[in-house]
Amino acid sequence: MTGALPVSAQAVTIAAPGLLVEGALGVDAGLTLTKTVHASNGVLSLRAHETQVLGEIAPYGGPAGVTGARASGVNITGAVSSQEIEAAARGVMALLSVAGRPVSGDFVLALLGTGTAFAAVRDGVVQHLGGTPMGGGSFFGIARRIDPSLTYAAMVDGAASGDRHAVDVMVSDAYPDGIGRIGPNLTAAHLAKAGDANIADLLAGLLNMHGENIGQIAAGRAVVAKIPRIVLAGGFAHGNAHLAESIAAMTRMFGIET
């Protein structure tokens, strides 16, 4: 991709006057998807493409910024490069402000992409806190082995319609009232329940497995950093309410707001 803006994917638009200068282009070249945002007339147009098949391109000549794991493969003359975690944290703060939900105080960023990265954001200073290889890549990879015909969107929709209790052994199966600080509605063993289950139930269990484990790791990072708030961002979190709630349910156990 040389001096060009991918145009093959349908755009999602956000009204955000003044957030980016007119004509600006942002590119996030990730391991799985390359995301672009283009500012025009106070509106941001966002597109996502599979990184390995960017496909159609169109001429581009405005100011540009590039970030992401595969940023070195994006060649746009004059583009400014930004470290991925730093760019994500600043983008989260800017978008929340535009949405009328400005971040007040410090927070831990959970950036859910192919994998998941964590960062402490204190007074606008970003400190990387490590991460986990669990993320959209592992969810998609495992689900694809269950049913290769499924698209990512179909996997997320299926998980939303399924019942994970059909595949997960729950704490209540052994301890009806829970045990210690562990409530009866938490998972004792992911995907371990015997018997038949449909694909939606399997997807629901798989998504929850990612949510609970990512949430537990995120909460641990937040406790160590002494920051009682987590903000979720990234493609795996976008449009994935069941994942977000699974993460939040786990972090609440540690007294962490998500």
GROMACS .gro file of C-alpha atoms in nm:
model
  258
    1MET     CA    1   0.000   0.000   0.000
    2THR     CA    2   0.193   0.305  -0.121
    3GLY     CA    3   0.049   0.653  -0.080
    4ALA     CA    4  -0.302   0.511  -0.092
    5LEU     CA    5  -0.621   0.475   0.109
    6PRO     CA    6  -0.796   0.135   0.107
    7VAL     CA    7  -1.157   0.171  -0.007
    8SER     CA    8  -1.275  -0.188  -0.037
    9ALA     CA    9  -1.462  -0.207   0.293
   10GLN     CA   10  -1.786  -0.031   0.381
   11ALA     CA   11  -1.728   0.277   0.595
   12VAL     CA   12  -1.870   0.347   0.940
   13THR     CA   13  -1.903   0.720   1.003
   14ILE     CA   14  -1.878   0.922   1.324
   15ALA     CA   15  -1.955   1.292   1.355
   16ALA     CA   16  -1.651   1.437   1.530
   17PRO     CA   17  -1.587   1.795   1.422
   18GLY     CA   18  -1.240   1.919   1.511
   19LEU     CA   19  -1.108   1.582   1.629
   20LEU     CA   20  -0.878   1.546   1.327
   21VAL     CA   21  -0.763   1.809   1.082
   22GLU     CA   22  -0.950   1.816   0.752
   23GLY     CA   23  -0.831   1.546   0.515
   24ALA     CA   24  -0.625   1.360   0.775
   25LEU     CA   25  -0.578   0.985   0.746
   26GLY     CA   26  -0.501   0.743   1.030
   27VAL     CA   27  -0.390   0.386   0.962
   28ASP     CA   28  -0.372   0.106   1.221
   29ALA     CA   29  -0.202  -0.189   1.052
   30GLY     CA   30  -0.275  -0.479   1.287
   31LEU     CA   31  -0.187  -0.848   1.279
   32THR     CA   32  -0.534  -0.941   1.153
   33LEU     CA   33  -0.701  -0.621   1.033
   34THR     CA   34  -0.584  -0.290   0.896
   35LYS     CA   35  -0.811  -0.009   1.011
   36THR     CA   36  -0.827   0.333   0.848
   37VAL     CA   37  -0.995   0.655   0.954
   38HIS     CA   38  -1.033   0.954   0.722
   39ALA     CA   39  -1.152   1.301   0.832
   40SER     CA   40  -1.373   1.496   0.594
   41ASN     CA   41  -1.618   1.781   0.670
   42GLY     CA   42  -1.618   1.705   1.043
   43VAL     CA   43  -1.700   1.337   0.988
   44LEU     CA   44  -1.468   1.041   1.052
   45SER     CA   45  -1.503   0.749   0.811
   46LEU     CA   46  -1.372   0.422   0.953
   47ARG     CA   47  -1.296   0.109   0.750
   48ALA     CA   48  -1.147  -0.227   0.838
   49HIS     CA   49  -0.973  -0.467   0.600
   50GLU     CA   50  -0.801  -0.801   0.639
   51THR     CA   51  -0.435  -0.703   0.656
   52GLN     CA   52  -0.320  -0.973   0.417
   53VAL     CA   53  -0.572  -0.874   0.147
   54LEU     CA   54  -0.595  -0.495   0.145
   55GLY     CA   55  -0.727  -0.509  -0.209
   56GLU     CA   56  -0.849  -0.197  -0.387
   57ILE     CA   57  -0.677   0.132  -0.322
   58ALA     CA   58  -0.738   0.494  -0.413
   59PRO     CA   59  -0.496   0.789  -0.440
   60TYR     CA   60  -0.425   0.968  -0.112
   61GLY     CA   61  -0.220   1.280  -0.049
   62GLY     CA   62  -0.320   1.438   0.285
   63PRO     CA   63  -0.159   1.437   0.632
   64ALA     CA   64  -0.133   1.085   0.772
   65GLY     CA   65  -0.045   0.893   1.085
   66VAL     CA   66   0.042   0.523   1.101
   67THR     CA   67   0.051   0.276   1.389
   68GLY     CA   68   0.006  -0.095   1.456
   69ALA     CA   69   0.207  -0.418   1.458
   70ARG     CA   70   0.252  -0.407   1.079
   71ALA     CA   71   0.302  -0.031   1.050
   72SER     CA   72   0.640  -0.084   0.883
   73GLY     CA   73   0.457  -0.231   0.584
   74VAL     CA   74   0.258   0.089   0.525
   75ASN     CA   75   0.442   0.335   0.300
   76ILE     CA   76   0.277   0.675   0.286
   77THR     CA   77   0.508   0.964   0.211
   78GLY     CA   78   0.534   1.203   0.506
   79ALA     CA   79   0.326   0.987   0.742
   80VAL     CA   80   0.396   1.022   1.115
   81SER     CA   81   0.444   0.694   1.303
   82SER     CA   82   0.304   0.644   1.655
   83GLN     CA   83   0.357   0.365   1.907
   84GLU     CA   84   0.043   0.148   1.906
   85ILE     CA   85  -0.045   0.152   2.278
   86GLU     CA   86   0.017   0.526   2.301
   87ALA     CA   87  -0.200   0.590   1.994
   88ALA     CA   88  -0.480   0.369   2.127
   89ALA     CA   89  -0.487   0.541   2.467
   90ARG     CA   90  -0.501   0.887   2.314
   91GLY     CA   91  -0.766   0.776   2.068
   92VAL     CA   92  -0.982   0.636   2.348
   93MET     CA   93  -0.964   0.963   2.541
   94ALA     CA   94  -1.047   1.169   2.231
   95LEU     CA   95  -1.341   0.952   2.122
   96LEU     CA   96  -1.491   0.938   2.472
   97SER     CA   97  -1.468   1.315   2.491
   98VAL     CA   98  -1.645   1.355   2.155
   99ALA     CA   99  -1.916   1.114   2.276
  100GLY     CA  100  -1.975   1.329   2.584
  101ARG     CA  101  -1.814   1.073   2.816
  102PRO     CA  102  -1.471   1.225   2.888
  103VAL     CA  103  -1.235   1.017   3.098
  104SER     CA  104  -1.190   1.165   3.444
  105GLY     CA  105  -0.881   1.042   3.626
  106ASP     CA  106  -0.647   0.753   3.559
  107PHE     CA  107  -0.748   0.427   3.392
  108VAL     CA  108  -0.611   0.098   3.267
  109LEU     CA  109  -0.657   0.051   2.894
  110ALA     CA  110  -0.745  -0.301   2.780
  111LEU     CA  111  -0.679  -0.307   2.405
  112LEU     CA  112  -0.854  -0.611   2.263
  113GLY     CA  113  -0.730  -0.698   1.915
  114THR     CA  114  -0.579  -1.020   1.782
  115GLY     CA  115  -0.432  -1.047   2.132
  116THR     CA  116  -0.490  -0.817   2.430
  117ALA     CA  117  -0.256  -0.548   2.562
  118PHE     CA  118  -0.285  -0.349   2.884
  119ALA     CA  119  -0.157  -0.002   2.970
  120ALA     CA  120  -0.184   0.232   3.267
  121VAL     CA  121  -0.282   0.585   3.166
  122ARG     CA  122  -0.195   0.842   3.434
  123ASP     CA  123  -0.227   1.213   3.363
  124GLY     CA  124  -0.204   1.138   2.992
  125VAL     CA  125   0.118   0.935   3.032
  126VAL     CA  126   0.090   0.580   2.898
  127GLN     CA  127   0.277   0.287   3.059
  128HIS     CA  128   0.258  -0.055   2.893
  129LEU     CA  129   0.157  -0.329   3.141
  130GLY     CA  130   0.206  -0.634   2.920
  131GLY     CA  131  -0.074  -0.845   2.780
  132THR     CA  132  -0.217  -1.186   2.697
  133PRO     CA  133  -0.231  -1.381   2.370
  134MET     CA  134  -0.602  -1.432   2.430
  135GLY     CA  135  -0.807  -1.204   2.207
  136GLY     CA  136  -1.003  -1.188   1.886
  137GLY     CA  137  -0.742  -1.400   1.708
  138SER     CA  138  -0.773  -1.695   1.945
  139PHE     CA  139  -1.153  -1.668   1.959
  140PHE     CA  140  -1.176  -1.665   1.579
  141GLY     CA  141  -0.911  -1.936   1.535
  142ILE     CA  142  -1.077  -2.181   1.775
  143ALA     CA  143  -1.428  -2.111   1.644
  144ARG     CA  144  -1.311  -2.158   1.286
  145ARG     CA  145  -1.190  -2.507   1.375
  146ILE     CA  146  -1.535  -2.583   1.515
  147ASP     CA  147  -1.708  -2.461   1.197
  148PRO     CA  148  -1.484  -2.334   0.912
  149SER     CA  149  -1.781  -2.182   0.730
  150LEU     CA  150  -1.847  -1.917   0.997
  151THR     CA  151  -1.752  -1.554   0.947
  152TYR     CA  152  -1.629  -1.356   1.246
  153ALA     CA  153  -1.960  -1.165   1.258
  154ALA     CA  154  -2.153  -1.493   1.258
  155MET     CA  155  -1.939  -1.619   1.545
  156VAL     CA  156  -2.013  -1.314   1.760
  157ASP     CA  157  -2.385  -1.328   1.673
  158GLY     CA  158  -2.395  -1.700   1.750
  159ALA     CA  159  -2.228  -1.647   2.086
  160ALA     CA  160  -2.486  -1.381   2.172
  161SER     CA  161  -2.774  -1.621   2.099
  162GLY     CA  162  -2.622  -1.928   2.269
  163ASP     CA  163  -2.639  -2.051   2.628
  164ARG     CA  164  -2.296  -2.115   2.776
  165HIS     CA  165  -2.452  -2.311   3.063
  166ALA     CA  166  -2.499  -2.596   2.816
  167VAL     CA  167  -2.120  -2.635   2.783
  168ASP     CA  168  -1.965  -2.483   3.096
  169VAL     CA  169  -1.941  -2.654   3.433
  170MET     CA  170  -2.057  -2.388   3.678
  171VAL     CA  171  -1.953  -2.334   4.039
  172SER     CA  172  -2.317  -2.395   4.130
  173ASP     CA  173  -2.288  -2.750   3.991
  174ALA     CA  174  -2.064  -2.831   4.288
  175TYR     CA  175  -2.152  -2.553   4.533
  176PRO     CA  176  -2.509  -2.423   4.490
  177ASP     CA  177  -2.437  -2.119   4.707
  178GLY     CA  178  -2.085  -2.061   4.580
  179ILE     CA  179  -1.767  -2.104   4.778
  180GLY     CA  180  -1.578  -1.829   4.960
  181ARG     CA  181  -1.585  -1.513   4.751
  182ILE     CA  182  -1.668  -1.713   4.438
  183GLY     CA  183  -2.036  -1.686   4.346
  184PRO     CA  184  -2.242  -1.975   4.206
  185ASN     CA  185  -2.278  -1.811   3.862
  186LEU     CA  186  -1.908  -1.818   3.780
  187THR     CA  187  -1.747  -2.083   3.566
  188ALA     CA  188  -1.574  -2.377   3.735
  189ALA     CA  189  -1.446  -2.530   3.408
  190HIS     CA  190  -1.482  -2.385   3.060
  191LEU     CA  191  -1.641  -2.604   2.789
  192ALA     CA  192  -1.617  -2.908   3.016
  193LYS     CA  193  -1.981  -3.012   3.055
  194ALA     CA  194  -2.066  -3.353   2.912
  195GLY     CA  195  -2.352  -3.399   2.665
  196ASP     CA  196  -2.459  -3.252   2.334
  197ALA     CA  197  -2.457  -2.880   2.263
  198ASN     CA  198  -2.531  -2.676   1.954
  199ILE     CA  199  -2.282  -2.446   1.783
  200ALA     CA  200  -2.428  -2.130   1.938
  201ASP     CA  201  -2.385  -2.273   2.289
  202LEU     CA  202  -2.024  -2.364   2.210
  203LEU     CA  203  -1.958  -2.013   2.080
  204ALA     CA  204  -2.119  -1.861   2.389
  205GLY     CA  205  -1.893  -2.070   2.611
  206LEU     CA  206  -1.587  -1.987   2.403
  207LEU     CA  207  -1.658  -1.614   2.411
  208ASN     CA  208  -1.716  -1.622   2.786
  209MET     CA  209  -1.392  -1.815   2.835
  210HIS     CA  210  -1.211  -1.525   2.669
  211GLY     CA  211  -1.407  -1.264   2.863
  212GLU     CA  212  -1.355  -1.415   3.208
  213ASN     CA  213  -0.984  -1.479   3.157
  214ILE     CA  214  -0.909  -1.143   2.995
  215GLY     CA  215  -1.112  -0.977   3.271
  216GLN     CA  216  -0.920  -1.155   3.544
  217ILE     CA  217  -0.584  -1.057   3.393
  218ALA     CA  218  -0.701  -0.698   3.340
  219ALA     CA  219  -0.819  -0.675   3.699
  220GLY     CA  220  -0.486  -0.804   3.821
  221ARG     CA  221  -0.303  -0.537   3.622
  222ALA     CA  222  -0.538  -0.269   3.758
  223VAL     CA  223  -0.489  -0.384   4.120
  224VAL     CA  224  -0.110  -0.382   4.083
  225ALA     CA  225  -0.122  -0.039   3.918
  226LYS     CA  226  -0.362   0.085   4.192
  227ILE     CA  227  -0.605   0.217   3.931
  228PRO     CA  228  -0.968   0.109   3.995
  229ARG     CA  229  -1.095   0.165   3.641
  230ILE     CA  230  -1.057  -0.025   3.312
  231VAL     CA  231  -1.153   0.108   2.970
  232LEU     CA  232  -1.207  -0.144   2.689
  233ALA     CA  233  -1.104  -0.070   2.331
  234GLY     CA  234  -1.011  -0.256   2.014
  235GLY     CA  235  -1.178  -0.455   1.740
  236PHE     CA  236  -1.260  -0.758   1.957
  237ALA     CA  237  -1.453  -0.538   2.201
  238HIS     CA  238  -1.632  -0.336   1.931
  239GLY     CA  239  -1.994  -0.445   1.886
  240ASN     CA  240  -1.938  -0.735   2.126
  241ALA     CA  241  -2.160  -0.658   2.425
  242HIS     CA  242  -2.152  -1.013   2.564
  243LEU     CA  243  -1.772  -1.009   2.575
  244ALA     CA  244  -1.772  -0.668   2.745
  245GLU     CA  245  -2.020  -0.785   3.010
  246SER     CA  246  -1.820  -1.104   3.073
  247ILE     CA  247  -1.507  -0.896   3.131
  248ALA     CA  248  -1.692  -0.647   3.351
  249ALA     CA  249  -1.849  -0.922   3.565
  250MET     CA  250  -1.504  -1.058   3.639
  251THR     CA  251  -1.340  -0.722   3.711
  252ARG     CA  252  -1.622  -0.629   3.952
  253MET     CA  253  -1.513  -0.918   4.173
  254PHE     CA  254  -1.187  -0.730   4.227
  255GLY     CA  255  -1.357  -0.396   4.292
  256ILE     CA  256  -1.257  -0.265   3.949
  257GLU     CA  257  -1.498  -0.059   3.735
  258THR     CA  258  -1.511  -0.142   3.362
   0.00000   0.00000   0.00000
